[in-house]
Coordinates of C-alpha atoms in Angstrom, one line a residue:
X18 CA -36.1 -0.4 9.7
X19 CA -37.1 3.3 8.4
X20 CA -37.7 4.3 12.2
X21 CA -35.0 2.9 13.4
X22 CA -32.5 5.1 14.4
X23 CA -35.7 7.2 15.5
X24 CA -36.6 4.3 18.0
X25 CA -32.9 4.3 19.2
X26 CA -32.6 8.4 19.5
X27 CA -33.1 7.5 23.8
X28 CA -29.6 6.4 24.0
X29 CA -27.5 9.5 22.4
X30 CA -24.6 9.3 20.9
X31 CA -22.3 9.3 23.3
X32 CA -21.8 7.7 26.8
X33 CA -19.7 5.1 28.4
X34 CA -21.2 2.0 26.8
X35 CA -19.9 3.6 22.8
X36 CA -16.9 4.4 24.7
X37 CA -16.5 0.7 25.9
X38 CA -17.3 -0.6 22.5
X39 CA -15.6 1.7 20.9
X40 CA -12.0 0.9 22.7
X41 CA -12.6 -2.7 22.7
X42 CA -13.2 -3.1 18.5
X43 CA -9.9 -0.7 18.4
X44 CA -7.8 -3.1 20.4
X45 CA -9.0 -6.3 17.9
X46 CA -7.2 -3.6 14.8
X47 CA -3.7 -3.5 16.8
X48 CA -3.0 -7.3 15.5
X49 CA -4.4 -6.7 12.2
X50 CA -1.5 -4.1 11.3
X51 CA 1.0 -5.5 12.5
X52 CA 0.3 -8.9 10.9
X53 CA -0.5 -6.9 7.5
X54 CA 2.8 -5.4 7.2
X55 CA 5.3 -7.7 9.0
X56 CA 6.5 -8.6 5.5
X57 CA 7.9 -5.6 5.2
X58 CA 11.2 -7.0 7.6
X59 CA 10.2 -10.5 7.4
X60 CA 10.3 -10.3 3.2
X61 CA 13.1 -8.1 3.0
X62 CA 16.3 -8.8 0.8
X63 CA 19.9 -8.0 2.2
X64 CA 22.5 -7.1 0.4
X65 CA 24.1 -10.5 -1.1
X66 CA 26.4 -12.4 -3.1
X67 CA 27.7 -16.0 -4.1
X68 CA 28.8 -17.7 -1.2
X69 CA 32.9 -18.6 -1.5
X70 CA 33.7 -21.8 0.9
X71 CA 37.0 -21.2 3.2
X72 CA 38.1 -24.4 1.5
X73 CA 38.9 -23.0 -2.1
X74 CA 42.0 -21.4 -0.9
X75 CA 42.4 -18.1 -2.4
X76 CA 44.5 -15.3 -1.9
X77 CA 43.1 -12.1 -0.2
X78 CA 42.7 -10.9 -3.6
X79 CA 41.3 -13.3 -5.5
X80 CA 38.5 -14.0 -2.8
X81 CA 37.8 -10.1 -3.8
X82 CA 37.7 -10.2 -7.3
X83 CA 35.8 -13.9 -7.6
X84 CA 32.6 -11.6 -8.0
X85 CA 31.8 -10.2 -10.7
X86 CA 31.0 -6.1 -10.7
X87 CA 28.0 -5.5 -12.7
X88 CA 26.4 -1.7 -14.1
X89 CA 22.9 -1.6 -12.4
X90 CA 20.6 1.2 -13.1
X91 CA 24.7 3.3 -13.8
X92 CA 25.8 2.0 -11.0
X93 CA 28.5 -0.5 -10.1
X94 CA 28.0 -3.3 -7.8
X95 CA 29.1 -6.9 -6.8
X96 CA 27.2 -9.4 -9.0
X97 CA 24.7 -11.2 -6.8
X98 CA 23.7 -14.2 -9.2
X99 CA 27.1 -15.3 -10.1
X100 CA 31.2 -15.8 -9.5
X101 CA 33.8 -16.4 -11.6
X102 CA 34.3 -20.3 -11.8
X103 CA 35.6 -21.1 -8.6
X104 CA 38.3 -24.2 -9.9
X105 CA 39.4 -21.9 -12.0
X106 CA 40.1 -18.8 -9.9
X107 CA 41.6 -21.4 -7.6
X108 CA 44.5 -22.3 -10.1
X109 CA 44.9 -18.6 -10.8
X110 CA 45.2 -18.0 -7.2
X111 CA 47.6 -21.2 -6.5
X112 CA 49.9 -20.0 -9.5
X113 CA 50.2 -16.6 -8.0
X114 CA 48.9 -14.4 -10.7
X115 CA 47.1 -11.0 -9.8
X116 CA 43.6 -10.4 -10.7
X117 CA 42.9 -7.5 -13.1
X118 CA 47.2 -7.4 -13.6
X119 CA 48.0 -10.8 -14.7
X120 CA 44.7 -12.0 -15.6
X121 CA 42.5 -10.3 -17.7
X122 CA 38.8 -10.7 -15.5
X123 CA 36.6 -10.3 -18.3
X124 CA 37.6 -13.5 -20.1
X125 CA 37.3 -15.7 -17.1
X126 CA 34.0 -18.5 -17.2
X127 CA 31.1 -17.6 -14.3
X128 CA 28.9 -19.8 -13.0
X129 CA 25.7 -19.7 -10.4
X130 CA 26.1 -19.5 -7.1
X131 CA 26.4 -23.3 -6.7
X132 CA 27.7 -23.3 -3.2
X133 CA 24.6 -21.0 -2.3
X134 CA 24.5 -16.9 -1.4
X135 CA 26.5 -14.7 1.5
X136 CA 23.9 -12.2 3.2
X137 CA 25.1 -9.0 5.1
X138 CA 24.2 -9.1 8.5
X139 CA 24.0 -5.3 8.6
X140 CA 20.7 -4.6 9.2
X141 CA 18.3 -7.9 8.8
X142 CA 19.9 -11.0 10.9
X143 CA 17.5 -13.8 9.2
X144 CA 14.3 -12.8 6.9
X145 CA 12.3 -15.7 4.6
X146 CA 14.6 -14.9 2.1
X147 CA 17.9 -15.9 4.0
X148 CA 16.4 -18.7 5.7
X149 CA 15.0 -20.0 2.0
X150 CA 17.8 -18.5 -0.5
X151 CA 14.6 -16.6 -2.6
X152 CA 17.1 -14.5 -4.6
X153 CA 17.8 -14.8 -8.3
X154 CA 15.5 -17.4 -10.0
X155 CA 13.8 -17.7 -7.1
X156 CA 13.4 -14.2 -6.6
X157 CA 9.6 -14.4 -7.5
X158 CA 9.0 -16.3 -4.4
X159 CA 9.0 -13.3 -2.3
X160 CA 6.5 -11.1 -4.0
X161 CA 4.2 -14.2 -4.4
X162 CA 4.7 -14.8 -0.5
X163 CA 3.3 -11.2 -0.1
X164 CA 0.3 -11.6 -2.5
X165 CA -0.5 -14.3 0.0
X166 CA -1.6 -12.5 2.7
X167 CA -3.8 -10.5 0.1
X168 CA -4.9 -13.3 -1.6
X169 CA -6.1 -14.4 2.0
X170 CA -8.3 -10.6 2.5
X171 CA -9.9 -11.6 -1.1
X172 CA -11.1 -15.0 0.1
X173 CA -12.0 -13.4 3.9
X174 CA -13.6 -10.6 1.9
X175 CA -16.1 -12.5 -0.3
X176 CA -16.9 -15.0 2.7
X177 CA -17.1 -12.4 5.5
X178 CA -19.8 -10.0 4.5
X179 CA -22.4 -13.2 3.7
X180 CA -21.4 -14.9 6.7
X181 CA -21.9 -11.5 9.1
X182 CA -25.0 -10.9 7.6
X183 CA -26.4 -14.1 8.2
X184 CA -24.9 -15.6 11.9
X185 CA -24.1 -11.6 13.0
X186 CA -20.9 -10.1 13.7
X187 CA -19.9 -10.7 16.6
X188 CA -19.4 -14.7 15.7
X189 CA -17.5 -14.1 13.2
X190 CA -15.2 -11.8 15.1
X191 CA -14.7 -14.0 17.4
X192 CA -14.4 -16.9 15.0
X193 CA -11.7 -14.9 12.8
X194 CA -9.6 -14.1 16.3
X195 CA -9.2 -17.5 16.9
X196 CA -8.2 -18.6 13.2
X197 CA -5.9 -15.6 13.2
X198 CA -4.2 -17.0 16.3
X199 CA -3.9 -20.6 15.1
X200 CA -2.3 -19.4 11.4
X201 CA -0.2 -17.2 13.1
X202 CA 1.4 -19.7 15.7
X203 CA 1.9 -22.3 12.6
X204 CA 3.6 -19.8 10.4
X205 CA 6.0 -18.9 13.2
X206 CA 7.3 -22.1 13.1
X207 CA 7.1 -22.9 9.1
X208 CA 9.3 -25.2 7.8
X209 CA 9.4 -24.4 4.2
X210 CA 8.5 -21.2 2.3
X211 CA 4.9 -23.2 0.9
X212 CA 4.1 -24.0 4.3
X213 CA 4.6 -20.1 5.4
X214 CA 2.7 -19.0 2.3
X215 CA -0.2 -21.3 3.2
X216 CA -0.3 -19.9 6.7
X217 CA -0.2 -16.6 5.5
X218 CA -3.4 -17.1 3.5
X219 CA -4.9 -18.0 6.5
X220 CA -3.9 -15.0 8.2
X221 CA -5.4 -12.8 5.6
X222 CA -8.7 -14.5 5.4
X223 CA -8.8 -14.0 8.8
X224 CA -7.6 -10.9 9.0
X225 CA -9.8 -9.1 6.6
X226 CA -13.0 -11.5 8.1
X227 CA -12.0 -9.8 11.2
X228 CA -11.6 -5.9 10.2
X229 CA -14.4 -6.0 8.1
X230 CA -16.6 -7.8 10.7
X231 CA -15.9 -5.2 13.2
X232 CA -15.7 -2.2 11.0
X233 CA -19.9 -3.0 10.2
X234 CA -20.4 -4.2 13.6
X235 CA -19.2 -0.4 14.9
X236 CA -19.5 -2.1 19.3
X237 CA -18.1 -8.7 27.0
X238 CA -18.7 -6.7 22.6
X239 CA -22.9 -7.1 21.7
X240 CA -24.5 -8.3 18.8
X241 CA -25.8 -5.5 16.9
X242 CA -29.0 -5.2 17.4
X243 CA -29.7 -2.9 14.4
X244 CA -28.8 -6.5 12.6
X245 CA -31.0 -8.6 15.4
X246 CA -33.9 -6.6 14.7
X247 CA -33.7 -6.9 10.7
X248 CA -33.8 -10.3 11.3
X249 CA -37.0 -10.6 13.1
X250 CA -34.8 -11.0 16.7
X251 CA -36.8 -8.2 18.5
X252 CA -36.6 -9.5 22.2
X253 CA -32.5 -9.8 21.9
X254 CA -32.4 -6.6 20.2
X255 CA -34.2 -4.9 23.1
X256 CA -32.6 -6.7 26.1
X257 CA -28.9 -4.9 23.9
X258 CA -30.5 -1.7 24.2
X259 CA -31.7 -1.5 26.8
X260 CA -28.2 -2.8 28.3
X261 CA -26.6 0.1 27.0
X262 CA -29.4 2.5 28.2
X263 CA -28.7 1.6 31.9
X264 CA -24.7 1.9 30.8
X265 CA -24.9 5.3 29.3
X266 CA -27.3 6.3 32.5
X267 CA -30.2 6.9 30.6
X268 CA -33.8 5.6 30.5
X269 CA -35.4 3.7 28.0
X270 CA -38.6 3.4 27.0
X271 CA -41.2 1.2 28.8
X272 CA -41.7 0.0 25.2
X273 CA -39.1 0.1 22.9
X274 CA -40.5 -1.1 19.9
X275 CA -44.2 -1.1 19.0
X276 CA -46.8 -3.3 18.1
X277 CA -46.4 -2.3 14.0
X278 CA -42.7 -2.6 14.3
X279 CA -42.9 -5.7 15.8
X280 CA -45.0 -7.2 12.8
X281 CA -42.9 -5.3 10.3
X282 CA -39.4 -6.7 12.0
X283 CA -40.9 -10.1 12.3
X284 CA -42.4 -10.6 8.4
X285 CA -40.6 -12.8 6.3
X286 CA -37.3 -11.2 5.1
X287 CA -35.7 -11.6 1.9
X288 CA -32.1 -13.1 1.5
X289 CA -29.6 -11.2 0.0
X290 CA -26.2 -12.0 -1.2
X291 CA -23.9 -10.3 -3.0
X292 CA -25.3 -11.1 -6.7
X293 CA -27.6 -8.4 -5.2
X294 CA -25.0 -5.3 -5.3
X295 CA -24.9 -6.4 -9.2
X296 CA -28.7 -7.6 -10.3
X297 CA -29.7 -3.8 -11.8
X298 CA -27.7 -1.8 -14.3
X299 CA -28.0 1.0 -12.2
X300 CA -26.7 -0.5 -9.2
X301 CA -24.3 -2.3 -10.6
X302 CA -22.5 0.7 -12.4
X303 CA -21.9 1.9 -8.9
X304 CA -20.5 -1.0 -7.6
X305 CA -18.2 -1.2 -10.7
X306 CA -17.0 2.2 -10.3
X307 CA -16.6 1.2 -6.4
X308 CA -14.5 -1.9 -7.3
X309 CA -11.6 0.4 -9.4
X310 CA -11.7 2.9 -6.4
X311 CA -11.1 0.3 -3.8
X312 CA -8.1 -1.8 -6.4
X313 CA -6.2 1.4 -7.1
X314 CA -6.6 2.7 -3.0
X315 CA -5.2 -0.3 -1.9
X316 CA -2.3 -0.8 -4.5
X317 CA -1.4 2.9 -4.0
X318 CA -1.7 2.4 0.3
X319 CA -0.3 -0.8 0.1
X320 CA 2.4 -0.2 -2.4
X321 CA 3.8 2.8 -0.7
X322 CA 3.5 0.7 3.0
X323 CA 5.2 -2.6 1.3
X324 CA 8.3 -0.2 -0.2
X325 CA 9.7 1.3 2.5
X326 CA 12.4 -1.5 3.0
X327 CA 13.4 -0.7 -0.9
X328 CA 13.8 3.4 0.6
X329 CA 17.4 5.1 1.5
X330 CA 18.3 5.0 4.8
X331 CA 17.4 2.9 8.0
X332 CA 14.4 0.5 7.1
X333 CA 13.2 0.4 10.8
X334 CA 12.9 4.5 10.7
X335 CA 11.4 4.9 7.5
X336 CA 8.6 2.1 8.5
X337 CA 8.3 4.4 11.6
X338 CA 7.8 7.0 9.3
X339 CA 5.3 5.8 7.0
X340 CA 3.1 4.6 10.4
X341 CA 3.5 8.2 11.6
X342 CA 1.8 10.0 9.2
X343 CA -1.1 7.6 9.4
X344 CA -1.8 9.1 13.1
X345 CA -2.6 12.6 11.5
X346 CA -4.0 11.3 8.8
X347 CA -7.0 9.8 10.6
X348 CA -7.5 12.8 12.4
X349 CA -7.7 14.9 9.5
X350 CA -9.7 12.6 7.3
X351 CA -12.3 12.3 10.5
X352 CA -12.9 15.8 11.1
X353 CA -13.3 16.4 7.2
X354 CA -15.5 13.5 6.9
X355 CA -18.2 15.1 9.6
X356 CA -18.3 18.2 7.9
X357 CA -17.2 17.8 3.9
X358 CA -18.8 15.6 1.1
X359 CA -17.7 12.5 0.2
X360 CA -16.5 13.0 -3.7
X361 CA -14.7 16.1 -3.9
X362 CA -13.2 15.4 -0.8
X363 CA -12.0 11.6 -1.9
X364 CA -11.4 13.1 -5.2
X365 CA -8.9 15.7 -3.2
X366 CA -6.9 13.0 -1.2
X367 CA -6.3 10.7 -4.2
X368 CA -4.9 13.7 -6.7
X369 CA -2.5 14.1 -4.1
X370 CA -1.7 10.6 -3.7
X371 CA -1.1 10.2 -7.4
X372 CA 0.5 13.5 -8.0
X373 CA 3.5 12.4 -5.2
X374 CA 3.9 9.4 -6.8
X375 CA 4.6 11.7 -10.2
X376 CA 6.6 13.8 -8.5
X377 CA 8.8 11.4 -6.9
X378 CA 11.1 10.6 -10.4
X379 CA 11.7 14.2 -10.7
X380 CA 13.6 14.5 -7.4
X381 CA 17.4 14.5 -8.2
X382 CA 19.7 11.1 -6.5
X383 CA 21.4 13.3 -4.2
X384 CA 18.3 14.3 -2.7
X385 CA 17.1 11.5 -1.0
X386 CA 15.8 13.0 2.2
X387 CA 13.5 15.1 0.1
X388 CA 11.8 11.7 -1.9
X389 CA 11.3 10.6 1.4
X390 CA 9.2 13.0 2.6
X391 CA 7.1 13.5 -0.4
X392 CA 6.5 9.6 -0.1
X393 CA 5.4 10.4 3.2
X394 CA 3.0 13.0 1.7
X395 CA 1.7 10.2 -0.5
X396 CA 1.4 7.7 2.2
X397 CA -0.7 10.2 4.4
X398 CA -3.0 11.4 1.5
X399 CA -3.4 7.4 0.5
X400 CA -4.3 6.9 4.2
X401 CA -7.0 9.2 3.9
X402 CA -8.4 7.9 1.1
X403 CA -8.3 4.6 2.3
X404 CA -10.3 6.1 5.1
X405 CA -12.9 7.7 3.2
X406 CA -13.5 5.1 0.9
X407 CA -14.5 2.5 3.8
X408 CA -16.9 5.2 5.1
X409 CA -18.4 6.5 1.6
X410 CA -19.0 3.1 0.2
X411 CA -20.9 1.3 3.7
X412 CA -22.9 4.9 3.1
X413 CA -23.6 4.1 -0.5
X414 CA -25.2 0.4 0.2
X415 CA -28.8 -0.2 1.8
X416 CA -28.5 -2.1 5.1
X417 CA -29.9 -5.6 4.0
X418 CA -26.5 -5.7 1.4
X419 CA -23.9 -3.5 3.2
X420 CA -22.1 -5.8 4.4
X421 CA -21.9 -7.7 1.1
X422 CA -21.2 -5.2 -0.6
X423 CA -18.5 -3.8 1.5
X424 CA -17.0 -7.3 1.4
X425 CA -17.5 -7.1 -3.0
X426 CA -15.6 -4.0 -2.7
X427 CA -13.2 -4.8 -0.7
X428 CA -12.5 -8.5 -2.2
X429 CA -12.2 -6.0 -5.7
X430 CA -9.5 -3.9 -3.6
X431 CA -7.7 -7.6 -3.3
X432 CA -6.4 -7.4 -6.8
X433 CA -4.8 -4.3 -6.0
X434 CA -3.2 -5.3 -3.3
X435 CA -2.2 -8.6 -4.6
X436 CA -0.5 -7.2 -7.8
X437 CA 1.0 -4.5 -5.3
X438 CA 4.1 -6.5 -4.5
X439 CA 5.0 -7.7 -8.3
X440 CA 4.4 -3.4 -8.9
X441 CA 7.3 -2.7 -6.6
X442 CA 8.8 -5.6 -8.0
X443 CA 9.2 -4.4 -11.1
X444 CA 11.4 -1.8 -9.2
X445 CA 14.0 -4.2 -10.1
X446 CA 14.0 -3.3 -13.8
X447 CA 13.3 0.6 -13.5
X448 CA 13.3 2.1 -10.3
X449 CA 10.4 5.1 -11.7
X450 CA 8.2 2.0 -13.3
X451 CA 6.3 1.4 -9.8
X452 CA 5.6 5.3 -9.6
X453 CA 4.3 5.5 -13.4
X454 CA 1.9 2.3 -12.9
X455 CA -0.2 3.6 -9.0
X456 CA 0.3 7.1 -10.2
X457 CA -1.8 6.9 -13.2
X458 CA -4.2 4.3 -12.0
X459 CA -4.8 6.8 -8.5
X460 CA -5.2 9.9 -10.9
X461 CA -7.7 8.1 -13.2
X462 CA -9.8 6.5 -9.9
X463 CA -10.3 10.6 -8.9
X464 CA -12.2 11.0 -12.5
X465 CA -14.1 7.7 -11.8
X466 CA -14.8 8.3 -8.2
X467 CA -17.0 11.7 -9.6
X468 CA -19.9 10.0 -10.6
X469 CA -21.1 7.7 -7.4
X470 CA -23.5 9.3 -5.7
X471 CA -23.0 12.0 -2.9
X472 CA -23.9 10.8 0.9
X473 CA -22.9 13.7 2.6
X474 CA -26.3 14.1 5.3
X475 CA -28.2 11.9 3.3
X476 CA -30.4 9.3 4.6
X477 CA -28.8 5.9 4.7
X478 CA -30.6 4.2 2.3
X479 CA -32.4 0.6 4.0
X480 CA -33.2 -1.0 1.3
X481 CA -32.3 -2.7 -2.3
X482 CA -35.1 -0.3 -4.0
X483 CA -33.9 2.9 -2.3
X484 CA -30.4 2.2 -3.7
X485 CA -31.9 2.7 -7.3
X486 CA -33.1 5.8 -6.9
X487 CA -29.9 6.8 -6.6
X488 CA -28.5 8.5 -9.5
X489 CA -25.5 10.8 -9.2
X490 CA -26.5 12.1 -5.8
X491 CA -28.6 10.3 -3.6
X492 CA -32.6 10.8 -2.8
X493 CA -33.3 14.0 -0.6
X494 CA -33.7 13.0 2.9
X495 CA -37.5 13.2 4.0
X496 CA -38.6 16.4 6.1
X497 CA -39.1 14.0 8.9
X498 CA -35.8 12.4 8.6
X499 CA -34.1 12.8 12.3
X500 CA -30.2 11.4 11.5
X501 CA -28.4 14.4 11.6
X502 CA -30.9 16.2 14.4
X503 CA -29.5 13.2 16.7
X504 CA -26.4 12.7 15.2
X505 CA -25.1 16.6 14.6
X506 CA -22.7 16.8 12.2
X507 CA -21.8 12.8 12.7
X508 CA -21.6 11.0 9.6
X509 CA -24.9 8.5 9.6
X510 CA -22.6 5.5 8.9
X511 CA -21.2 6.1 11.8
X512 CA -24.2 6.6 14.0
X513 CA -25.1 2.3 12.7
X514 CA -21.7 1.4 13.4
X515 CA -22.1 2.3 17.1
X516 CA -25.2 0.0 16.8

């Protein structure tokens, strides 16, 4: 595997069959974000109250005053867990007394909403939590049906990267498209909120399965014969590369792999799992250190992506919003990704992050517009971490574990994400607490993220043993290393992923 990309250097790094690959891997993505975030309007809460049946009679004003007005966070509003008994408002009402003139209000019994909840209609015309009534004690229900999806990526996360390494990536791609279509066209038509939650599950496994299939895979879509020839499956890997030699209008070698690498590619191989990314104490420190990164990037990015129903203003615009500034993001982050290293510049990116999240309590209540847009800052510097942190840690990992250990990290990122609806939950009781928690927990991942070791046009490291030698920054490349000679300023993960 050492001369690999050496073997390879015939085919460039650019050409129409990357391009191909390239666009085809990007379409698969278009479903996985708008499945991941579809909560956002599917889960949201309108404004609501206790239902009052047209058959109780009241006056005008009594139908007005049967709800309670309660002081939330010093503001008044119409109670949306309770009404003032209704047999009893409707003897008031029959008698012809005036609310708040003849009757005193605040010695009149409540009760629950027995005759079930009124939604407005402004905005959301039916979401899970009209069509279910998940609003006061069943409240919980709709963060829990979010942590569904994400407890579906931490099941498709620890399954994926074993099952890529072993039957290759494209199989499972294709074998997570078609779950993802089956779980989606169930959940469409669920009948209960367990039934959706269950689905859901199944869309995350898939989901993730998917994304993180691809994302190693990096190319109608081939095998990648980078992963055909670890396995001793030479003759396949050749007949791919030479397929995208005659596609990029180039001419491969009459032999593409020698005698010596034949022997070497077909030898016995070792099996690896993900206990691997965790047998040595050096190894395992940095996946350790990689599992905090990836929980706080994901509860940050996910938090900030899952709140922007909870936001002033028009739900549908500030969702457009937050999608926006992931566009710019990507550029940026890509262009400083070929030409800056990978822990200052992650270390950058999540300050940020953390410091908006701080900054946002300090903004006054009138000011709305303004906490917008510095969530927007926030969102953009999480999506560049987010970005950074795929690419770093696939860097950090040999070849014979990166998947699994992309899949360890990313199954670690799960918790994050899971507890990142019961964070903005917790909205509910004070409105800064969500900021506090993913502020501090993004500002204390940039100290953490400062000791992995630096990748930045290092040689990828192949195998379990090169990994350990690791400390800090990664070993030297050799003088006769060739990846950035072929690659230019291309980070070398990304040179495999196109293979």
């Amino acid at each position: 595997m050492g001369d690999y990309d050496d073997v390879t250097a015939f085919l460039g790094q650019k050409g129409p069959y990357f391009y191909r690959t390239f666009f085809l891997l990007n379409t698969l993505f278009i479903s996985t974000g708008f499945f991941g975030l579809f909560i956002v309007f599917v889960g949201a809460t309108p404004p609501h109250h206790c239902f009052i049946p047209d058959s109780g009679n009241l006056s005008e004003a009594w139908r007005k005053a049967i709800i309670p007005i309660e002081v939330v966070n010093g503001q008044e509003e119409e109670s949306k867990c309770s009404r003032y008994r209704l047999d009893v408002v409707r003897n008031l009402s029959a008698l012809g007394y005036i609310p708040g003139l003849d009757v005193n209000l605040t010695g009149v019994e409540q009760e629950c909403c027995v005759d079930g909840w009124s939604y407005s209609k402004d905005i959301y015309q039916s979401t899970i939590v009209t069509e279910w009534d998940l609003v006061c004690d069943n409240e919980w229900k709709t963060p829990f049906a979010s942590s569904t999806l994400f407890v579906g990526f931490l099941i498709g996360s620890l399954l994926s990267g074993q099952l890529s390494d072993r039957f290759g990536r494209k199989k499972v791609i294709f074998a997570s498209l078609v779950a993802q279509l089956v779980s989606v066209l169930i959940q469409a038509f669920s009948p209960s909120w367990e039934v959706f939650c269950i689905m859901f599950t199944f869309v995350g496994a898939s989901q993730i399965s998917l994304y993180i299939s691809a994302f190693v895979l990096g190319k109608f879509i081939p095998e990648s014969p980078r992963w055909l020839y670890s396995q001793g499956r030479v003759e396949e890997a050749e007949a791919i590369l030479r397929d995208a030699a005659k596609r990029n209008r180039v001419t491969a070698p009459e032999v593409i792999f020698k005698d010596t690498e034949l022997d070497v590619a077909s030898a016995p191989k070792n099996k690896y799992s993900m206990i691997d990314v965790l047998r040595t104490s050096n190894i395992r420190c940095v996946t350790l250190m990689c599992l905090f990164l990836w929980m706080a990037v994901n509860m940050g990015y996910y938090g900030l992506s899952l709140n922007t129903s909870n936001l002033s203003g028009d739900p549908y615009l500030n969702s457009f919003l937050s999608a926006l500034t992931e566009v710019p993001a990507y550029v940026v982050s890509t262009v400083l990704l070929r030409n800056c290293q990978r822990r200052p510049l992650l270390s950058a990116f999540l300050l940020i992050g953390g410091g908006m999240l701080f900054m946002i309590q300090l903004i006054p209540e009138n000011l709305q517009g303004v906490a917008i847009a510095v969530e927007m800052v926030g969102k953009f510097a999480f999506t560049m971490s987010f970005t950074v942190v795929y690419i770093y840690t696939a860097e950090i990992y040999p070849t014979v574990v990166r998947s699994a250990g992309v899949g360890v990290c990313s199954s670690a990122a799960r918790i994050g994400t899971i507890a990142a609806p019961y964070v903005i939950y917790l909205g509910s009781i004070n409105k800064y607490l969500p900021y506090i928690i993913m502020g501090s927990l993004t500002v204390t991942s940039s100290a953490v993220n400062l000791f992995l070791p630096e990748t930045f046009r290092k040689e990828l490291p192949e195998t379990v043993e090169h990994m350990q030698q690791c400390k800090g920054v990664c070993r030297k490349e050799p003088r006769n290393a060739n990846i950035l000679k072929k690659g230019g300023d291309t980070p070398a993960i990304l040179n495999e992923v196109k293979l």
